[in-house]
Short mmCIF file of C-alpha atoms in Angstrom, two decimals:
data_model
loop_
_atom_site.label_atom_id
_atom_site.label_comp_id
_atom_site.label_asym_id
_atom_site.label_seq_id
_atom_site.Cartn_x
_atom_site.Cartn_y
_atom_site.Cartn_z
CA UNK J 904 -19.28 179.90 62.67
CA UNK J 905 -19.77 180.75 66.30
CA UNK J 906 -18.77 176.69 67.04
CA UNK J 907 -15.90 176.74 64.68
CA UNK J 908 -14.66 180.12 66.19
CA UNK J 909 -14.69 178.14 70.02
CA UNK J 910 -13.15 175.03 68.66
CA UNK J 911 -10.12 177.02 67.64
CA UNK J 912 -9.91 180.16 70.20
CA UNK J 913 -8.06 182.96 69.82
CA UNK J 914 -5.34 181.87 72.17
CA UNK J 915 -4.79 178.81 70.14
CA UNK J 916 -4.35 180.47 66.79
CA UNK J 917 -1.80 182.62 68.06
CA UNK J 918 0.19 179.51 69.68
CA UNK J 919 -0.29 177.82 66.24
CA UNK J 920 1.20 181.07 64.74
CA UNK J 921 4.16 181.32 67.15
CA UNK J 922 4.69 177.61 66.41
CA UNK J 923 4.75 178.33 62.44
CA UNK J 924 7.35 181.10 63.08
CA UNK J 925 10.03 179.06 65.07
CA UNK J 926 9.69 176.29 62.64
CA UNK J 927 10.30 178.84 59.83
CA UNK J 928 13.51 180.11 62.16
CA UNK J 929 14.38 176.71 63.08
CA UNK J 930 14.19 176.36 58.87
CA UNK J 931 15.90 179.17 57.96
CA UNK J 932 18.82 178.84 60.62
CA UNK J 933 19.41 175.83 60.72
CA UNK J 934 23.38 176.11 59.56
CA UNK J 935 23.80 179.15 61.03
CA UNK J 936 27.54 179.67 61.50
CA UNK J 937 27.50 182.64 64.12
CA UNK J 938 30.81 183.38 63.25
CA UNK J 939 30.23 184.09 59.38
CA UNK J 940 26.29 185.52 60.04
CA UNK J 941 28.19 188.46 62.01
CA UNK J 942 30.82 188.89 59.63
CA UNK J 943 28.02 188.72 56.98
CA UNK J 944 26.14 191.51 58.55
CA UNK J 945 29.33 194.03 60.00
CA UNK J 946 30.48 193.59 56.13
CA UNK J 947 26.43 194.74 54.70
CA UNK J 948 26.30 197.53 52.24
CA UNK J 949 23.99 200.16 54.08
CA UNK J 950 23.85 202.44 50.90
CA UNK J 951 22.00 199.07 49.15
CA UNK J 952 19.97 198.60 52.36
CA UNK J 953 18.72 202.41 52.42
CA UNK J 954 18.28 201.83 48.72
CA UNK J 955 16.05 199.17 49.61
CA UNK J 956 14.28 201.00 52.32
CA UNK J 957 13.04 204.02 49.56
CA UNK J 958 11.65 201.02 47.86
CA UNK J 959 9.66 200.14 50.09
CA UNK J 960 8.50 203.34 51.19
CA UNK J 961 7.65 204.06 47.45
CA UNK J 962 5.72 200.91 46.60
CA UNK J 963 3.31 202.01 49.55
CA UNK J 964 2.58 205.40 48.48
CA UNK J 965 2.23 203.91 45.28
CA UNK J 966 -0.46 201.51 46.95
CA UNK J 967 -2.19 204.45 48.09
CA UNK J 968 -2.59 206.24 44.93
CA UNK J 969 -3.92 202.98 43.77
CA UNK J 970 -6.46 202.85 46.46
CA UNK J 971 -7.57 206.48 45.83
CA UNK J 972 -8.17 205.24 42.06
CA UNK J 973 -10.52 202.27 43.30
CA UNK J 974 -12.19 204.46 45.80
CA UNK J 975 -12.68 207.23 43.35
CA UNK J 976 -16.46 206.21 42.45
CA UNK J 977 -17.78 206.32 45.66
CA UNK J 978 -15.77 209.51 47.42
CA UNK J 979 -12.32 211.21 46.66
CA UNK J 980 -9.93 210.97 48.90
CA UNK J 981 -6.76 212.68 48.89
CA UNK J 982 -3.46 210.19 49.01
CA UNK J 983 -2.48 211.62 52.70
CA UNK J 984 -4.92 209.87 54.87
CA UNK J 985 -4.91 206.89 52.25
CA UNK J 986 -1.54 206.71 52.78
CA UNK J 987 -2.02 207.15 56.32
CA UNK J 988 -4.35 204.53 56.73
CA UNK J 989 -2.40 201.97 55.04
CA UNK J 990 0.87 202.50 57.36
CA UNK J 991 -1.64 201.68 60.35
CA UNK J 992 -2.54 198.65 58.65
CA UNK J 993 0.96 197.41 58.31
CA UNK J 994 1.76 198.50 61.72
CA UNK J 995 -1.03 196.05 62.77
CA UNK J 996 0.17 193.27 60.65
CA UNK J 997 4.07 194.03 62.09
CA UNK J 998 3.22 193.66 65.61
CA UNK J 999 -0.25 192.75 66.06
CA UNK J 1000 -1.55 188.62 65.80
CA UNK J 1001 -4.19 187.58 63.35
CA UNK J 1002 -3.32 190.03 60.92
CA UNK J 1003 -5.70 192.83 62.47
CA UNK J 1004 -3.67 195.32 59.91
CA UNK J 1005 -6.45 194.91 57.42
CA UNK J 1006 -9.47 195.86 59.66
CA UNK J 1007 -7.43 198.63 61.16
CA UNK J 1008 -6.65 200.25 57.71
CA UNK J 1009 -10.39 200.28 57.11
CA UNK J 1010 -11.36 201.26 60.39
CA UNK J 1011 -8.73 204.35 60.02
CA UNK J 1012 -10.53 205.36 57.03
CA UNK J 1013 -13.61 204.45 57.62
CA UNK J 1014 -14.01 206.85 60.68
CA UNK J 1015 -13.38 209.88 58.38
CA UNK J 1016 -17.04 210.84 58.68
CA UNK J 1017 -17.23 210.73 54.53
CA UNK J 1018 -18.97 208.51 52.28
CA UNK J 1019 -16.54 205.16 52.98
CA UNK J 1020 -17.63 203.44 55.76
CA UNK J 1021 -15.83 200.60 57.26
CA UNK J 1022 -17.35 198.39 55.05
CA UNK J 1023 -16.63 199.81 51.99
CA UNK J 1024 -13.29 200.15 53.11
CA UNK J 1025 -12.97 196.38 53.42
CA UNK J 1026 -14.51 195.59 50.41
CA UNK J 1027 -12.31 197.57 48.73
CA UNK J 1028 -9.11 196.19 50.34
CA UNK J 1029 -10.57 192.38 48.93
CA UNK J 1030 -10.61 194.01 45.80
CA UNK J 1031 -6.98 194.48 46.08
CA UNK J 1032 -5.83 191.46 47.30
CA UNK J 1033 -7.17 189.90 44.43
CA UNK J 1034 -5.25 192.37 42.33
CA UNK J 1035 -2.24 191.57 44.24
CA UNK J 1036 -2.90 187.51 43.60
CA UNK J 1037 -3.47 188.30 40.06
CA UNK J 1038 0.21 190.25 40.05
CA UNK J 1039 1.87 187.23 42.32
CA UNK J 1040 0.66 185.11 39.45
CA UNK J 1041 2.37 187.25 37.09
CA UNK J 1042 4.91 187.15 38.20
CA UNK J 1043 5.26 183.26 38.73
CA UNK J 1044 4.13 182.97 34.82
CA UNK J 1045 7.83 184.95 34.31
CA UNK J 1046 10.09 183.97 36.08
CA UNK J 1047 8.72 179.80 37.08
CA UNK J 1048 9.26 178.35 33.48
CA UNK J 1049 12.68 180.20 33.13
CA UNK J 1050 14.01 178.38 36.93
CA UNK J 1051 15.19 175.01 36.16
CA UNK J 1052 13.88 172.76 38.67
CA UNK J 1053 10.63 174.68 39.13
CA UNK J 1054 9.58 174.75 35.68
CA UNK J 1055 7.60 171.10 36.72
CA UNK J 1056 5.49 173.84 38.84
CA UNK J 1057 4.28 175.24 35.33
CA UNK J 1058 1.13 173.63 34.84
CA UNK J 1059 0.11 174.30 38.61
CA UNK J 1060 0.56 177.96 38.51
CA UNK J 1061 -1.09 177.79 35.37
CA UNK J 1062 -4.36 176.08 36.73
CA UNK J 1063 -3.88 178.57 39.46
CA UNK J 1064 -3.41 181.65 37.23
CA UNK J 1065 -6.89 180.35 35.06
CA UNK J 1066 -8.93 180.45 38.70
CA UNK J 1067 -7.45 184.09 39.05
CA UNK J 1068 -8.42 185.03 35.84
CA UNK J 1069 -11.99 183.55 36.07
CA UNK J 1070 -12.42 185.16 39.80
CA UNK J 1071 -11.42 188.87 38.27
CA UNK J 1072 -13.64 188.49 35.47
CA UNK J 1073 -16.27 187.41 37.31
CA UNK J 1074 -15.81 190.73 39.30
CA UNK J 1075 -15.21 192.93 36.47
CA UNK J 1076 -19.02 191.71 35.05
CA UNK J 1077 -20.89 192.14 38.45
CA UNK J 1078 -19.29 195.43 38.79
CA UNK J 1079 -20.73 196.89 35.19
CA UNK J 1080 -23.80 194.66 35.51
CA UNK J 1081 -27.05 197.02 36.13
CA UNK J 1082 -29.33 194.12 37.99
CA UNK J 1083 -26.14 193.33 40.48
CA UNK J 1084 -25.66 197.22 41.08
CA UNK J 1085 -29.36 197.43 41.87
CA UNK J 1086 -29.33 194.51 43.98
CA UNK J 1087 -26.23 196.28 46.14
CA UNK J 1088 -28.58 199.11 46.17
CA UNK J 1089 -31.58 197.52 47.56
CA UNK J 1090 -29.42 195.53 49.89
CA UNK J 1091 -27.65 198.70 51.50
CA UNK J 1092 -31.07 200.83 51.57
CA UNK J 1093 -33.08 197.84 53.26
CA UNK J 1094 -34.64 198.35 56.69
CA UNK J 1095 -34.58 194.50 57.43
CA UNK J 1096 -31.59 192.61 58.63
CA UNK J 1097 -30.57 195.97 60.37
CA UNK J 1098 -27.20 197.04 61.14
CA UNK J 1099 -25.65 193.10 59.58
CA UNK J 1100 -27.24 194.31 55.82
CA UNK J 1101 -26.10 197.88 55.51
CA UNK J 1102 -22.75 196.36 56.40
CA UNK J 1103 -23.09 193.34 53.82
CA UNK J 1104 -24.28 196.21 51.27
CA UNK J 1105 -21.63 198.66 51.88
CA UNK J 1106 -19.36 195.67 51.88
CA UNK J 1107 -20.80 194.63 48.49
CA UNK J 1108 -20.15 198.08 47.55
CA UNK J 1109 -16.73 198.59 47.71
CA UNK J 1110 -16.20 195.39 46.37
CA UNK J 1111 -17.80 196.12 42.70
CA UNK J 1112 -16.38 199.13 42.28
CA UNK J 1113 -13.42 197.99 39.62
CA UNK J 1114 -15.71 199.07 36.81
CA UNK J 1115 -16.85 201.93 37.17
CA UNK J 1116 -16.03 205.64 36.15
CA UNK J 1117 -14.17 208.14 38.14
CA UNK J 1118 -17.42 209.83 39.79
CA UNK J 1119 -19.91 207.07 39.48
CA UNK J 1120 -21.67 205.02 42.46
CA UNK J 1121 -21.49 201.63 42.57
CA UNK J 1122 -24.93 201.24 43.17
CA UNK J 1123 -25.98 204.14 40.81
CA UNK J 1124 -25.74 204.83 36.95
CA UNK J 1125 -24.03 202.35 34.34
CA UNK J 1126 -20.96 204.38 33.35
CA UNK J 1127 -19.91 203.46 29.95
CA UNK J 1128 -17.30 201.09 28.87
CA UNK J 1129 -14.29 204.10 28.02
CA UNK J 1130 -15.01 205.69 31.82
CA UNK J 1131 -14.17 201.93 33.01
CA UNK J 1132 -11.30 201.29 31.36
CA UNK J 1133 -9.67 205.11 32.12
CA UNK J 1134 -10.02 203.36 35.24
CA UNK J 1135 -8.45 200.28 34.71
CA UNK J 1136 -5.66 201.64 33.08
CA UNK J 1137 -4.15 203.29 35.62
CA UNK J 1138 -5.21 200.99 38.43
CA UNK J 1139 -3.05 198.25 36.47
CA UNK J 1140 -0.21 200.88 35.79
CA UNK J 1141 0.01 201.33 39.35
CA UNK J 1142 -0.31 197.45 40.48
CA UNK J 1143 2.74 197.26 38.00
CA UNK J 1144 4.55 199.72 39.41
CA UNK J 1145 3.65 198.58 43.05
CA UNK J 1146 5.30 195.02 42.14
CA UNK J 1147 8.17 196.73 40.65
CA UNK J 1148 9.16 198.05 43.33
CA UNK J 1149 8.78 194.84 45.45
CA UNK J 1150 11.30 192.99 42.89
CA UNK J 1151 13.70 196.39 43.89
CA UNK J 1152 13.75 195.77 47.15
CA UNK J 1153 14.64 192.18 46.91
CA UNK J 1154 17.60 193.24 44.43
CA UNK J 1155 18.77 195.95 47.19
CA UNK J 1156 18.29 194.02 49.94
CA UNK J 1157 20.38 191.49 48.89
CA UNK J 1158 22.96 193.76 47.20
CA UNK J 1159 23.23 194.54 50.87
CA UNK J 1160 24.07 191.74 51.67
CA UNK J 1161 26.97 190.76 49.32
CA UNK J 1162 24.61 188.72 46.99
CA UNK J 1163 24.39 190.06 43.54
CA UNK J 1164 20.90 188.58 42.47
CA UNK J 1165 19.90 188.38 38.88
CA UNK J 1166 16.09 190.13 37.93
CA UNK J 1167 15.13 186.91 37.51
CA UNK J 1168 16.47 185.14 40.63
CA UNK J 1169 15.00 188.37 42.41
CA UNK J 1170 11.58 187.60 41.23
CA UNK J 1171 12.17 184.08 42.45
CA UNK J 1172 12.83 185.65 45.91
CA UNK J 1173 10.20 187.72 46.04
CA UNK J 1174 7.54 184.96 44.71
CA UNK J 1175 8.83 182.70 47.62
CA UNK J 1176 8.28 185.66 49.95
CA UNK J 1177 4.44 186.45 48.74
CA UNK J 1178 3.67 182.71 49.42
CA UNK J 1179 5.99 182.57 53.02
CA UNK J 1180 3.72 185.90 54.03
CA UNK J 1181 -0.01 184.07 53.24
CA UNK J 1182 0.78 181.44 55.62
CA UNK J 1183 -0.39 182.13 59.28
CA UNK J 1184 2.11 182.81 61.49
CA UNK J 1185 3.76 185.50 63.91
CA UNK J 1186 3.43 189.20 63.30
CA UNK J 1187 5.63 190.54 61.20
CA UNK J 1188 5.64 187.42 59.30
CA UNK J 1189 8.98 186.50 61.83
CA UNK J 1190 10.17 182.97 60.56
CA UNK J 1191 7.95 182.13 57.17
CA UNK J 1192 9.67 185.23 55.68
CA UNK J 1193 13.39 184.39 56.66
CA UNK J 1194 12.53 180.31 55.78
CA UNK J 1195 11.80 181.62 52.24
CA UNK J 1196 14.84 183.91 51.59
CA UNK J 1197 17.16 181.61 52.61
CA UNK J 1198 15.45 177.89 50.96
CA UNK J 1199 15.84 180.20 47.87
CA UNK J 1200 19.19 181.99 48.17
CA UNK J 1201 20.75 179.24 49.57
CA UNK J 1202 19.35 176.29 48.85
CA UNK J 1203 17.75 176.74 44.93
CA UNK J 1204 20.46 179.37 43.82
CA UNK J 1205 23.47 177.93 45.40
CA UNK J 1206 24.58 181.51 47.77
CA UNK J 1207 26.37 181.00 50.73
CA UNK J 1208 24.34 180.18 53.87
CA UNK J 1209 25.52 183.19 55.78
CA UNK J 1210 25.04 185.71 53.38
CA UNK J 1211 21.41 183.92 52.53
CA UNK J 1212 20.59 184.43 56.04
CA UNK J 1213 22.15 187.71 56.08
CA UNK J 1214 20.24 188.75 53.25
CA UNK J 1215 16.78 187.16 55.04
CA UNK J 1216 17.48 189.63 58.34
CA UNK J 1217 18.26 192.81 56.12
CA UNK J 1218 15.14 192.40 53.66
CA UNK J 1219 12.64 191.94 56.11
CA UNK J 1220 14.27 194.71 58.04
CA UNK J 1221 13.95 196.98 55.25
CA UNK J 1222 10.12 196.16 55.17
CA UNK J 1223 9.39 195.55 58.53
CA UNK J 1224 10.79 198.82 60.71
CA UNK J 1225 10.04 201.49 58.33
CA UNK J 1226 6.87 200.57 58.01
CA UNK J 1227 6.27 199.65 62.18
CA UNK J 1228 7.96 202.95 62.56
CA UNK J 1229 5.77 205.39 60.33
CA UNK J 1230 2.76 203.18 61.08
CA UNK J 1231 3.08 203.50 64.87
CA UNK J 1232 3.41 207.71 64.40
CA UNK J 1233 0.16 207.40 61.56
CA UNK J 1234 -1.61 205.19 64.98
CA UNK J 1235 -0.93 208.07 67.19
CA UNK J 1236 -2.46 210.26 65.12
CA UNK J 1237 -5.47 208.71 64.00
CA UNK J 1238 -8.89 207.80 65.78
CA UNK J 1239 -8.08 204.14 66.70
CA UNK J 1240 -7.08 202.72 70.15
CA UNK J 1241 -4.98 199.43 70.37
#
């Protein structure tokens, strides 16, 4: 790991990054009428772009309730910090390279002094990711087969969707199996290995705790089967919600922008958006995020170019200062230094 990590230095993944954001400009703008971009944006709806704004804002203290449910075995913690945490974490990811937002939200909660570590934390965080793949998937399986010229995509998101479903379930029996919680247990509480175990146990940890009770340890008793699913329910209710509230902000955003998008167009949007963010690039996601809104807007559903590109800047405006913004104050606050 140590050779792979010189081979590509730090330096060089943040070139590659910056590189894969000015393509995605380059991409996006590439018939960019000045002229009709201004007009575009002087002409933009601010009610619809506040509008989309509250969306956003919701959908994260939405994610933090949803953390606070996965955490809930192992320590409560009130939504606040939760919520706290997770604005640091965008911050990071909106202005920081090599999306560092994810080890800063843990960090920020992790230095509570409770029973999360920062290796809990993380694990925890993978557990949601995987939550949010499962909902990306979701919402490909709605709105793919219904798109015209995607619908030859069908069988790949399907094939992608089974891996998904196969990955979760895998988690969902480690988590409520008693020789895997016993093995986290032995792993965490070992004196060898040192300081690298407890953090691979802790890790472990937060990772299996999608099936247990409200109350329970991970490592601790089995928890029966209703406890997990009181869990589950909610956790899914609010991963529901969470994506929801995505779609709204894509609607708004481009309500803003003189497009009126159907639900179903919107969930092609945001789809386009989830996949633009995964790939490495600047902070903020500058570039992959704009590429997508407008190859979609413009190119798949026909929208003029200006108002596609009009509708790129607003969206990722609506997600992208709010969230710096709060996050930066949330930074200030907390324990961590830049």
């Amino acid at each position: 790991m140590s050779g792979l990590r010189r081979s590509f230095p730090t330096w060089a993944r943040v070139v590659v990054g910056l590189l894969v954001a000015v393509a995605g400009l380059a991409i996006a703008f590439r018939r960019v009428d000045l002229a009709a971009l201004g007009t575009a944006l002087a002409d933009a709806n601010w009610w619809w772009f506040a509008g989309a704004v509250v969306a956003v804002i919701a959908a994260i203290v939405v994610r933090a309730w949803r953390w606070q449910l996965l955490l809930a075995p192992i320590e409560r913690i009130g939504t606040g910090p939760l919520f706290s945490a997770t604005m640091v974490g965008y911050f990071g990811n909106g202005v920081l390279p090599m999306r560092l937002g994810e080890l800063m939200r843990a960090v920020a909660i992790g230095r509570r002094g409770g029973r999360v570590d920062v290796s809990t934390a993380l694990g925890s965080i993978a557990v949601e990711r995987l939550l949010d793949v499962a909902s990306a998937l979701a919402v490909a399986a709605l709105v793919v087969p219904f798109s015209g010229g995607l619908g030859g995509g069908v069988a790949a998101w399907s094939g992608a969707a089974a891996l998904v479903i196969v990955a979760f379930g895998g988690l969902l029996w480690a988590s409520r199996s008693a020789w895997v919680r016993r093995l986290v247990s032995r792993v965490e509480s070992s004196g060898g290995g040192g300081r690298l175990r407890g953090l691979a146990g802790s890790f472990l940890r937060g990772l299996l705790i999608l099936g247990e009770g409200p109350g329970q340890s991970v490592p601790g008793g089995k928890g029966g089967a209703g406890q997990a699913l009181s869990k589950l329910l909610p956790i899914g209710l609010a991963t529901a919600i969470i994506w929801i509230l995505y779609a709204v902000m894509v609607w708004t955003a481009a309500r803003a922008a003189g497009i009126p998008l159907s639900w179903l167009d919107s969930g092609l949007v945001l789809l386009a958006t989830v996949v633009a963010v995964s790939v490495p690039a600047a902070p903020g996601y500058v570039g992959t995020y704009h590429a997508a809104v407008v190859l979609v807007a413009a190119d798949l559903l026909g929208h003029p170019a200006a108002q596609a590109q009009a509708f790129a800047i607003l969206s990722h405006a609506a997600s992208w200062l709010p969230t710096v913004a709060i996050g930066a104050l949330c930074l200030l606050r907390s324990s961590i230094k830049l």
